[in-house]
DNA sequence: CGGTATCCGCCGGGATACTG
DNA sequence: CAGTATCCCGGCGGATACCG
């Protein structure tokens, strides 16, 4: 997969990336969709942890950091004691919500009884 | 995560599944989006392998089997020598294409320079 | 309160060889 | 031509303990 360093191979830079797959990668984390969904309203860290049942602090943090890197969410730190951090959607994140809604409609109609375990 | 068998725990069946996440899981395979995209037209196995550069027979087969289980694609076997198998989208699969298109638009606009490696 | 740091298990995907 | 059958590896996600 263009990972070789043989001479004559296509340089990695030239491999064309599919924007659809790139988009999929942005939301590919196990909890990211739920997180984005709840971030339609600004939320604090602990609030998110309550809203996403079963997630640990460590994992929630890593998912949030990745979403932040991909510029889906903003992270606002209030310098006070006790600490307070607020997360919200960026413009890109907001524009993604309609897609989530369409995925939800499709899912209710078609992905109800899926067999593949994942 | 509701995997325990402790008494008093919520039975797995009652755990509410998010239809958006379920939808995400359907297309979560590394090559599935590309495969679905090319299957807008009916394709043969070897054709798909040429259209999805870098995928092996084994992996292509597994991705196709999963898509089939999730009822995104049809698999039609022609009983002849040499073998011939045609893949096509189901109705559910066809209805998913518009979502892929919207993901593509979003991706071209926002996911161009992502930092997260995946 | 909102995080890090560390360790670890699982499984999705890759390589390769073989087949009806 | 269109697949199986194996073996293997990296990395995501989970558990737990500690921190400013």
PDB file of C-alpha atoms (C1' of nucleotides) in Angstrom:
ATOM      1  CA  UNK A   1       0.000   0.000   0.000  1.00  0.00           C
ATOM      2  CA  UNK A   2       2.591   2.516  -1.091  1.00  0.00           C
ATOM      3  CA  UNK A   3       4.437   1.803   2.137  1.00  0.00           C
ATOM      4  CA  UNK A   4       7.422   0.303   0.418  1.00  0.00           C
ATOM      5  CA  UNK A   5      10.559   2.252  -0.205  1.00  0.00           C
ATOM      6  CA  UNK A   6      11.410   0.445  -3.448  1.00  0.00           C
ATOM      7  CA  UNK A   7      12.634   2.642  -6.219  1.00  0.00           C
ATOM      8  CA  UNK A   8      10.002   3.322  -8.823  1.00  0.00           C
ATOM      9  CA  UNK A   9       7.167   3.179  -6.334  1.00  0.00           C
ATOM     10  CA  UNK A  10       4.651   5.956  -6.034  1.00  0.00           C
ATOM     11  CA  UNK A  11       5.629   8.439  -3.309  1.00  0.00           C
ATOM     12  CA  UNK A  12       3.220   8.474  -0.375  1.00  0.00           C
ATOM     13  CA  UNK A  13       2.445  12.153  -0.948  1.00  0.00           C
ATOM     14  CA  UNK A  14       0.914  11.402  -4.323  1.00  0.00           C
ATOM     15  CA  UNK A  15      -1.519   8.802  -3.055  1.00  0.00           C
ATOM     16  CA  UNK A  16      -4.877  10.439  -3.544  1.00  0.00           C
ATOM     17  CA  UNK A  17      -6.977  10.477  -0.399  1.00  0.00           C
ATOM     18  CA  UNK A  18     -10.708   9.947  -0.614  1.00  0.00           C
ATOM     19  CA  UNK A  19     -12.470  12.857   1.158  1.00  0.00           C
ATOM     20  CA  UNK A  20     -15.318  10.547   2.124  1.00  0.00           C
ATOM     21  CA  UNK A  21     -12.944   8.134   3.850  1.00  0.00           C
ATOM     22  CA  UNK A  22     -11.182  11.061   5.507  1.00  0.00           C
ATOM     23  CA  UNK A  23     -14.533  12.180   6.868  1.00  0.00           C
ATOM     24  CA  UNK A  24     -15.228   8.690   8.117  1.00  0.00           C
ATOM     25  CA  UNK A  25     -11.886   8.697   9.903  1.00  0.00           C
ATOM     26  CA  UNK A  26     -12.808  11.874  11.755  1.00  0.00           C
ATOM     27  CA  UNK A  27     -15.789  10.195  13.418  1.00  0.00           C
ATOM     28  CA  UNK A  28     -14.305   6.697  13.618  1.00  0.00           C
ATOM     29  CA  UNK A  29     -13.576   6.694  17.348  1.00  0.00           C
ATOM     30  CA  UNK A  30     -15.796   4.438  19.408  1.00  0.00           C
ATOM     31  CA  UNK A  31     -17.509   7.322  21.244  1.00  0.00           C
ATOM     32  CA  UNK A  32     -17.044  10.279  18.911  1.00  0.00           C
ATOM     33  CA  UNK A  33     -20.503  10.320  17.398  1.00  0.00           C
ATOM     34  CA  UNK A  34     -22.188  10.324  20.792  1.00  0.00           C
ATOM     35  CA  UNK A  35     -19.821  13.048  21.953  1.00  0.00           C
ATOM     36  CA  UNK A  36     -20.487  15.228  18.919  1.00  0.00           C
ATOM     37  CA  UNK A  37     -24.204  14.684  19.330  1.00  0.00           C
ATOM     38  CA  UNK A  38     -24.196  15.907  22.930  1.00  0.00           C
ATOM     39  CA  UNK A  39     -21.961  18.824  21.989  1.00  0.00           C
ATOM     40  CA  UNK A  40     -24.765  20.391  19.995  1.00  0.00           C
ATOM     41  CA  UNK A  41     -24.922  22.267  23.258  1.00  0.00           C
ATOM     42  CA  UNK A  42     -21.810  23.445  25.070  1.00  0.00           C
ATOM     43  CA  UNK A  43     -20.832  20.926  27.742  1.00  0.00           C
ATOM     44  CA  UNK A  44     -18.324  20.577  30.539  1.00  0.00           C
ATOM     45  CA  UNK A  45     -16.012  17.577  30.830  1.00  0.00           C
ATOM     46  CA  UNK A  46     -17.830  15.904  33.700  1.00  0.00           C
ATOM     47  CA  UNK A  47     -21.155  16.576  32.034  1.00  0.00           C
ATOM     48  CA  UNK A  48     -19.968  14.709  28.954  1.00  0.00           C
ATOM     49  CA  UNK A  49     -18.780  11.803  31.040  1.00  0.00           C
ATOM     50  CA  UNK A  50     -22.264  11.507  32.534  1.00  0.00           C
ATOM     51  CA  UNK A  51     -23.916  11.818  29.125  1.00  0.00           C
ATOM     52  CA  UNK A  52     -21.733   9.128  27.576  1.00  0.00           C
ATOM     53  CA  UNK A  53     -22.397   6.152  29.828  1.00  0.00           C
ATOM     54  CA  UNK A  54     -19.540   3.747  30.364  1.00  0.00           C
ATOM     55  CA  UNK A  55     -16.684   5.911  29.133  1.00  0.00           C
ATOM     56  CA  UNK A  56     -13.667   6.524  31.373  1.00  0.00           C
ATOM     57  CA  UNK A  57     -11.910   9.835  31.906  1.00  0.00           C
ATOM     58  CA  UNK A  58      -8.851   8.641  30.035  1.00  0.00           C
ATOM     59  CA  UNK A  59     -10.757   7.542  26.973  1.00  0.00           C
ATOM     60  CA  UNK A  60     -13.037  10.567  26.981  1.00  0.00           C
ATOM     61  CA  UNK A  61      -9.961  12.773  27.059  1.00  0.00           C
ATOM     62  CA  UNK A  62      -8.315  10.993  24.132  1.00  0.00           C
ATOM     63  CA  UNK A  63     -11.475  11.122  22.030  1.00  0.00           C
ATOM     64  CA  UNK A  64     -11.878  14.824  22.787  1.00  0.00           C
ATOM     65  CA  UNK A  65      -8.231  15.525  21.943  1.00  0.00           C
ATOM     66  CA  UNK A  66      -8.591  13.822  18.579  1.00  0.00           C
ATOM     67  CA  UNK A  67     -11.789  15.678  17.759  1.00  0.00           C
ATOM     68  CA  UNK A  68      -9.989  18.875  18.709  1.00  0.00           C
ATOM     69  CA  UNK A  69      -7.045  18.036  16.443  1.00  0.00           C
ATOM     70  CA  UNK A  70      -9.472  17.441  13.607  1.00  0.00           C
ATOM     71  CA  UNK A  71     -11.067  20.785  14.401  1.00  0.00           C
ATOM     72  CA  UNK A  72     -14.497  19.429  15.150  1.00  0.00           C
ATOM     73  CA  UNK A  73     -14.623  20.896  18.660  1.00  0.00           C
ATOM     74  CA  UNK A  74     -13.329  23.823  20.724  1.00  0.00           C
ATOM     75  CA  UNK A  75     -11.820  23.455  24.160  1.00  0.00           C
ATOM     76  CA  UNK A  76     -12.167  26.448  26.476  1.00  0.00           C
ATOM     77  CA  UNK A  77     -10.314  26.428  29.790  1.00  0.00           C
ATOM     78  CA  UNK A  78     -11.483  28.707  32.588  1.00  0.00           C
ATOM     79  CA  UNK A  79      -8.529  29.531  34.837  1.00  0.00           C
ATOM     80  CA  UNK A  80     -10.197  29.073  38.190  1.00  0.00           C
ATOM     81  CA  UNK A  81     -10.406  26.726  41.131  1.00  0.00           C
ATOM     82  CA  UNK A  82     -11.915  24.204  40.884  1.00  0.00           C
ATOM     83  CA  UNK A  83     -11.032  23.790  37.197  1.00  0.00           C
ATOM     84  CA  UNK A  84     -13.691  24.263  34.565  1.00  0.00           C
ATOM     85  CA  UNK A  85     -13.425  23.274  30.915  1.00  0.00           C
ATOM     86  CA  UNK A  86     -16.086  23.746  28.294  1.00  0.00           C
ATOM     87  CA  UNK A  87     -16.336  21.931  24.984  1.00  0.00           C
ATOM     88  CA  UNK A  88     -18.341  23.123  21.991  1.00  0.00           C
ATOM     89  CA  UNK A  89     -18.645  22.475  18.276  1.00  0.00           C
ATOM     90  CA  UNK A  90     -16.594  24.410  15.759  1.00  0.00           C
ATOM     91  CA  UNK A  91     -18.211  25.633  12.570  1.00  0.00           C
ATOM     92  CA  UNK A  92     -17.069  22.430  10.863  1.00  0.00           C
ATOM     93  CA  UNK A  93     -18.565  20.429  13.690  1.00  0.00           C
ATOM     94  CA  UNK A  94     -21.874  22.234  13.448  1.00  0.00           C
ATOM     95  CA  UNK A  95     -21.984  21.627   9.721  1.00  0.00           C
ATOM     96  CA  UNK A  96     -21.527  17.939  10.387  1.00  0.00           C
ATOM     97  CA  UNK A  97     -24.654  17.591  12.536  1.00  0.00           C
ATOM     98  CA  UNK A  98     -27.053  17.374   9.543  1.00  0.00           C
ATOM     99  CA  UNK A  99     -25.022  14.431   8.258  1.00  0.00           C
ATOM    100  CA  UNK A 100     -25.350  12.717  11.641  1.00  0.00           C
ATOM    101  CA  UNK A 101     -29.085  13.296  11.441  1.00  0.00           C
ATOM    102  CA  UNK A 102     -29.278  11.691   8.015  1.00  0.00           C
ATOM    103  CA  UNK A 103     -27.181   8.777   9.259  1.00  0.00           C
ATOM    104  CA  UNK A 104     -29.643   8.427  12.118  1.00  0.00           C
ATOM    105  CA  UNK A 105     -32.640   8.316   9.801  1.00  0.00           C
ATOM    106  CA  UNK A 106     -30.942   5.770   7.569  1.00  0.00           C
ATOM    107  CA  UNK A 107     -29.940   3.732  10.596  1.00  0.00           C
ATOM    108  CA  UNK A 108     -33.424   3.602  12.061  1.00  0.00           C
ATOM    109  CA  UNK A 109     -34.709   2.356   8.758  1.00  0.00           C
ATOM    110  CA  UNK A 110     -31.936  -0.055   7.753  1.00  0.00           C
ATOM    111  CA  UNK A 111     -29.394  -0.771  10.466  1.00  0.00           C
ATOM    112  CA  UNK A 112     -31.824  -2.032  13.065  1.00  0.00           C
ATOM    113  CA  UNK A 113     -31.030  -5.733  12.866  1.00  0.00           C
ATOM    114  CA  UNK A 114     -27.478  -5.873  11.717  1.00  0.00           C
ATOM    115  CA  UNK A 115     -25.539  -9.097  12.053  1.00  0.00           C
ATOM    116  CA  UNK A 116     -21.960  -7.955  11.908  1.00  0.00           C
ATOM    117  CA  UNK A 117     -20.596  -7.615  15.405  1.00  0.00           C
ATOM    118  CA  UNK A 118     -18.610  -4.494  16.067  1.00  0.00           C
TER     119      UNK A 118
ATOM    120  CA  UNK B   1     -20.196  -1.769  29.651  1.00  0.00           C
ATOM    121  CA  UNK B   2     -23.247  -3.908  30.396  1.00  0.00           C
ATOM    122  CA  UNK B   3     -21.155  -6.974  29.671  1.00  0.00           C
ATOM    123  CA  UNK B   4     -21.260  -8.187  33.229  1.00  0.00           C
ATOM    124  CA  UNK B   5     -23.531 -10.965  34.331  1.00  0.00           C
ATOM    125  CA  UNK B   6     -24.015  -9.584  37.820  1.00  0.00           C
ATOM    126  CA  UNK B   7     -27.516  -9.755  39.150  1.00  0.00           C
ATOM    127  CA  UNK B   8     -29.304  -6.454  39.026  1.00  0.00           C
ATOM    128  CA  UNK B   9     -27.414  -5.282  35.943  1.00  0.00           C
ATOM    129  CA  UNK B  10     -29.228  -4.103  32.867  1.00  0.00           C
ATOM    130  CA  UNK B  11     -29.692  -6.944  30.348  1.00  0.00           C
ATOM    131  CA  UNK B  12     -27.729  -6.443  27.150  1.00  0.00           C
ATOM    132  CA  UNK B  13     -30.935  -6.442  25.126  1.00  0.00           C
ATOM    133  CA  UNK B  14     -32.153  -3.317  26.869  1.00  0.00           C
ATOM    134  CA  UNK B  15     -29.041  -1.283  26.190  1.00  0.00           C
ATOM    135  CA  UNK B  16     -30.263   1.354  23.802  1.00  0.00           C
ATOM    136  CA  UNK B  17     -28.225   1.431  20.635  1.00  0.00           C
ATOM    137  CA  UNK B  18     -27.636   4.698  18.876  1.00  0.00           C
ATOM    138  CA  UNK B  19     -28.780   4.362  15.253  1.00  0.00           C
ATOM    139  CA  UNK B  20     -26.140   6.847  14.149  1.00  0.00           C
ATOM    140  CA  UNK B  21     -23.371   4.784  15.693  1.00  0.00           C
ATOM    141  CA  UNK B  22     -24.867   1.639  14.204  1.00  0.00           C
ATOM    142  CA  UNK B  23     -24.722   3.304  10.812  1.00  0.00           C
ATOM    143  CA  UNK B  24     -21.133   4.287  11.413  1.00  0.00           C
ATOM    144  CA  UNK B  25     -20.296   0.681  12.242  1.00  0.00           C
ATOM    145  CA  UNK B  26     -21.710  -0.485   8.913  1.00  0.00           C
ATOM    146  CA  UNK B  27     -19.168   1.595   6.982  1.00  0.00           C
ATOM    147  CA  UNK B  28     -16.347   1.369   9.500  1.00  0.00           C
ATOM    148  CA  UNK B  29     -14.185  -1.114   7.593  1.00  0.00           C
ATOM    149  CA  UNK B  30     -11.017   0.327   6.122  1.00  0.00           C
ATOM    150  CA  UNK B  31     -12.131  -0.141   2.499  1.00  0.00           C
ATOM    151  CA  UNK B  32     -15.914  -0.229   2.751  1.00  0.00           C
ATOM    152  CA  UNK B  33     -16.628   3.301   1.628  1.00  0.00           C
ATOM    153  CA  UNK B  34     -14.521   2.927  -1.509  1.00  0.00           C
ATOM    154  CA  UNK B  35     -16.191  -0.406  -2.224  1.00  0.00           C
ATOM    155  CA  UNK B  36     -19.694   1.023  -1.814  1.00  0.00           C
ATOM    156  CA  UNK B  37     -18.771   3.945  -3.990  1.00  0.00           C
ATOM    157  CA  UNK B  38     -17.633   1.754  -6.865  1.00  0.00           C
ATOM    158  CA  UNK B  39     -20.679  -0.470  -6.435  1.00  0.00           C
ATOM    159  CA  UNK B  40     -22.948   2.330  -7.623  1.00  0.00           C
ATOM    160  CA  UNK B  41     -22.519   0.204 -10.716  1.00  0.00           C
ATOM    161  CA  UNK B  42     -22.586  -3.579 -10.597  1.00  0.00           C
ATOM    162  CA  UNK B  43     -19.063  -4.959 -10.429  1.00  0.00           C
ATOM    163  CA  UNK B  44     -17.296  -8.296 -10.523  1.00  0.00           C
ATOM    164  CA  UNK B  45     -14.847  -9.377  -7.819  1.00  0.00           C
ATOM    165  CA  UNK B  46     -11.699  -8.854  -9.870  1.00  0.00           C
ATOM    166  CA  UNK B  47     -13.006  -5.551 -11.123  1.00  0.00           C
ATOM    167  CA  UNK B  48     -13.397  -4.346  -7.541  1.00  0.00           C
ATOM    168  CA  UNK B  49      -9.891  -5.444  -6.698  1.00  0.00           C
ATOM    169  CA  UNK B  50      -8.567  -3.333  -9.536  1.00  0.00           C
ATOM    170  CA  UNK B  51     -10.723  -0.365  -8.531  1.00  0.00           C
ATOM    171  CA  UNK B  52      -9.606  -0.508  -4.896  1.00  0.00           C
ATOM    172  CA  UNK B  53      -5.843  -0.199  -5.203  1.00  0.00           C
ATOM    173  CA  UNK B  54      -3.759  -2.034  -2.641  1.00  0.00           C
ATOM    174  CA  UNK B  55      -6.414  -4.357  -1.265  1.00  0.00           C
ATOM    175  CA  UNK B  56      -5.774  -8.109  -1.188  1.00  0.00           C
ATOM    176  CA  UNK B  57      -8.236 -10.813  -2.169  1.00  0.00           C
ATOM    177  CA  UNK B  58      -8.571 -11.968   1.423  1.00  0.00           C
ATOM    178  CA  UNK B  59      -9.378  -8.552   2.782  1.00  0.00           C
ATOM    179  CA  UNK B  60     -11.665  -7.658  -0.108  1.00  0.00           C
ATOM    180  CA  UNK B  61     -13.600 -10.851   0.540  1.00  0.00           C
ATOM    181  CA  UNK B  62     -13.987 -10.141   4.242  1.00  0.00           C
ATOM    182  CA  UNK B  63     -15.131  -6.562   3.641  1.00  0.00           C
ATOM    183  CA  UNK B  64     -17.653  -7.766   1.049  1.00  0.00           C
ATOM    184  CA  UNK B  65     -18.949 -10.488   3.388  1.00  0.00           C
ATOM    185  CA  UNK B  66     -19.538  -7.962   6.129  1.00  0.00           C
ATOM    186  CA  UNK B  67     -21.305  -5.534   3.821  1.00  0.00           C
ATOM    187  CA  UNK B  68     -23.431  -8.446   2.664  1.00  0.00           C
ATOM    188  CA  UNK B  69     -24.314  -9.398   6.245  1.00  0.00           C
ATOM    189  CA  UNK B  70     -25.333  -5.818   6.889  1.00  0.00           C
ATOM    190  CA  UNK B  71     -27.470  -5.969   3.749  1.00  0.00           C
ATOM    191  CA  UNK B  72     -25.689  -3.167   1.964  1.00  0.00           C
ATOM    192  CA  UNK B  73     -24.790  -5.298  -1.065  1.00  0.00           C
ATOM    193  CA  UNK B  74     -26.042  -8.284  -3.089  1.00  0.00           C
ATOM    194  CA  UNK B  75     -23.814 -11.145  -4.148  1.00  0.00           C
ATOM    195  CA  UNK B  76     -24.855 -12.973  -7.298  1.00  0.00           C
ATOM    196  CA  UNK B  77     -22.991 -16.150  -8.271  1.00  0.00           C
ATOM    197  CA  UNK B  78     -23.107 -17.347 -11.869  1.00  0.00           C
ATOM    198  CA  UNK B  79     -22.644 -21.114 -11.924  1.00  0.00           C
ATOM    199  CA  UNK B  80     -20.161 -21.355 -14.764  1.00  0.00           C
ATOM    200  CA  UNK B  81     -16.499 -21.986 -15.517  1.00  0.00           C
ATOM    201  CA  UNK B  82     -14.542 -19.867 -14.975  1.00  0.00           C
ATOM    202  CA  UNK B  83     -16.447 -18.564 -11.977  1.00  0.00           C
ATOM    203  CA  UNK B  84     -18.209 -15.228 -12.160  1.00  0.00           C
ATOM    204  CA  UNK B  85     -19.590 -13.269  -9.213  1.00  0.00           C
ATOM    205  CA  UNK B  86     -21.317  -9.926  -9.411  1.00  0.00           C
ATOM    206  CA  UNK B  87     -21.776  -7.463  -6.568  1.00  0.00           C
ATOM    207  CA  UNK B  88     -24.380  -4.716  -6.475  1.00  0.00           C
ATOM    208  CA  UNK B  89     -26.031  -2.360  -3.990  1.00  0.00           C
ATOM    209  CA  UNK B  90     -29.199  -3.322  -2.183  1.00  0.00           C
ATOM    210  CA  UNK B  91     -31.953  -0.745  -1.765  1.00  0.00           C
ATOM    211  CA  UNK B  92     -30.455   0.156   1.613  1.00  0.00           C
ATOM    212  CA  UNK B  93     -27.071   0.537  -0.038  1.00  0.00           C
ATOM    213  CA  UNK B  94     -28.449   2.786  -2.750  1.00  0.00           C
ATOM    214  CA  UNK B  95     -30.142   4.955  -0.165  1.00  0.00           C
ATOM    215  CA  UNK B  96     -26.811   5.374   1.559  1.00  0.00           C
ATOM    216  CA  UNK B  97     -25.047   6.900  -1.453  1.00  0.00           C
ATOM    217  CA  UNK B  98     -26.475  10.409  -0.871  1.00  0.00           C
ATOM    218  CA  UNK B  99     -24.991  10.332   2.629  1.00  0.00           C
ATOM    219  CA  UNK B 100     -21.600   9.402   1.185  1.00  0.00           C
ATOM    220  CA  UNK B 101     -21.930  12.340  -1.194  1.00  0.00           C
ATOM    221  CA  UNK B 102     -22.634  14.724   1.659  1.00  0.00           C
ATOM    222  CA  UNK B 103     -19.694  13.288   3.599  1.00  0.00           C
ATOM    223  CA  UNK B 104     -17.549  13.912   0.541  1.00  0.00           C
ATOM    224  CA  UNK B 105     -18.621  17.541   0.278  1.00  0.00           C
ATOM    225  CA  UNK B 106     -18.012  18.082   3.966  1.00  0.00           C
ATOM    226  CA  UNK B 107     -14.652  16.345   3.706  1.00  0.00           C
ATOM    227  CA  UNK B 108     -13.434  18.441   0.795  1.00  0.00           C
ATOM    228  CA  UNK B 109     -14.301  21.543   2.756  1.00  0.00           C
ATOM    229  CA  UNK B 110     -13.131  20.551   6.240  1.00  0.00           C
ATOM    230  CA  UNK B 111     -11.146  17.347   6.420  1.00  0.00           C
ATOM    231  CA  UNK B 112      -8.439  18.339   3.981  1.00  0.00           C
ATOM    232  CA  UNK B 113      -5.615  18.897   6.441  1.00  0.00           C
ATOM    233  CA  UNK B 114      -6.442  16.687   9.337  1.00  0.00           C
ATOM    234  CA  UNK B 115      -3.788  15.924  11.920  1.00  0.00           C
ATOM    235  CA  UNK B 116      -5.070  12.759  13.534  1.00  0.00           C
ATOM    236  CA  UNK B 117      -3.453   9.740  11.994  1.00  0.00           C
ATOM    237  CA  UNK B 118      -5.818   6.886  11.214  1.00  0.00           C
TER     238      UNK B 118
ATOM    239  C1'  DC C   1     -12.658  18.949  38.581  1.00  0.00           C
ATOM    240  C1'  DG C   2     -10.346  17.563  34.824  1.00  0.00           C
ATOM    241  C1'  DG C   3      -7.171  15.610  33.626  1.00  0.00           C
ATOM    242  C1'  DT C   4      -1.927  12.158  32.902  1.00  0.00           C
ATOM    243  C1'  DA C   5       0.801   7.999  32.984  1.00  0.00           C
ATOM    244  C1'  DT C   6       1.179   3.113  32.378  1.00  0.00           C
ATOM    245  C1'  DC C   7       0.139  -1.296  31.263  1.00  0.00           C
ATOM    246  C1'  DC C   8      -2.425  -4.642  28.707  1.00  0.00           C
ATOM    247  C1'  DG C   9      -5.748  -7.458  25.801  1.00  0.00           C
ATOM    248  C1'  DC C  10      -8.242  -7.870  21.638  1.00  0.00           C
ATOM    249  C1'  DC C  11      -9.167  -7.860  16.894  1.00  0.00           C
ATOM    250  C1'  DG C  12      -9.072  -5.639  12.349  1.00  0.00           C
ATOM    251  C1'  DG C  13      -6.283  -5.754   8.691  1.00  0.00           C
ATOM    252  C1'  DG C  14      -2.024  -7.475   6.039  1.00  0.00           C
ATOM    253  C1'  DA C  15       1.027 -11.313   3.840  1.00  0.00           C
ATOM    254  C1'  DT C  16       1.230 -15.522   1.982  1.00  0.00           C
ATOM    255  C1'  DA C  17       0.062 -20.074   0.351  1.00  0.00           C
ATOM    256  C1'  DC C  18      -3.316 -23.029  -1.338  1.00  0.00           C
ATOM    257  C1'  DT C  19      -8.032 -24.431  -3.942  1.00  0.00           C
ATOM    258  C1'  DG C  20     -12.645 -25.681  -6.596  1.00  0.00           C
TER     259       DG C  20
ATOM    260  C1'  DC D   1     -11.670 -16.323 -11.448  1.00  0.00           C
ATOM    261  C1'  DA D   2     -12.882 -15.927  -6.969  1.00  0.00           C
ATOM    262  C1'  DG D   3     -12.177 -17.226  -3.374  1.00  0.00           C
ATOM    263  C1'  DT D   4     -10.168 -20.066   1.816  1.00  0.00           C
ATOM    264  C1'  DA D   5      -6.849 -21.007   5.460  1.00  0.00           C
ATOM    265  C1'  DT D   6      -3.207 -19.451   8.573  1.00  0.00           C
ATOM    266  C1'  DC D   7      -0.242 -16.723  10.864  1.00  0.00           C
ATOM    267  C1'  DC D   8       1.033 -12.376  12.468  1.00  0.00           C
ATOM    268  C1'  DC D   9       1.335  -7.431  14.049  1.00  0.00           C
ATOM    269  C1'  DG D  10       0.013  -2.567  15.432  1.00  0.00           C
ATOM    270  C1'  DG D  11      -2.911   0.254  17.623  1.00  0.00           C
ATOM    271  C1'  DC D  12      -7.423   1.368  19.693  1.00  0.00           C
ATOM    272  C1'  DG D  13      -9.809   1.177  23.672  1.00  0.00           C
ATOM    273  C1'  DG D  14     -10.166  -0.327  28.715  1.00  0.00           C
ATOM    274  C1'  DA D  15      -8.464  -0.442  33.788  1.00  0.00           C
ATOM    275  C1'  DT D  16      -6.193   1.589  37.222  1.00  0.00           C
ATOM    276  C1'  DA D  17      -3.407   4.809  39.865  1.00  0.00           C
ATOM    277  C1'  DC D  18      -1.751   9.293  40.497  1.00  0.00           C
ATOM    278  C1'  DC D  19      -1.768  14.717  39.993  1.00  0.00           C
ATOM    279  C1'  DG D  20      -2.341  20.251  39.983  1.00  0.00           C
TER     280       DG D  20
END
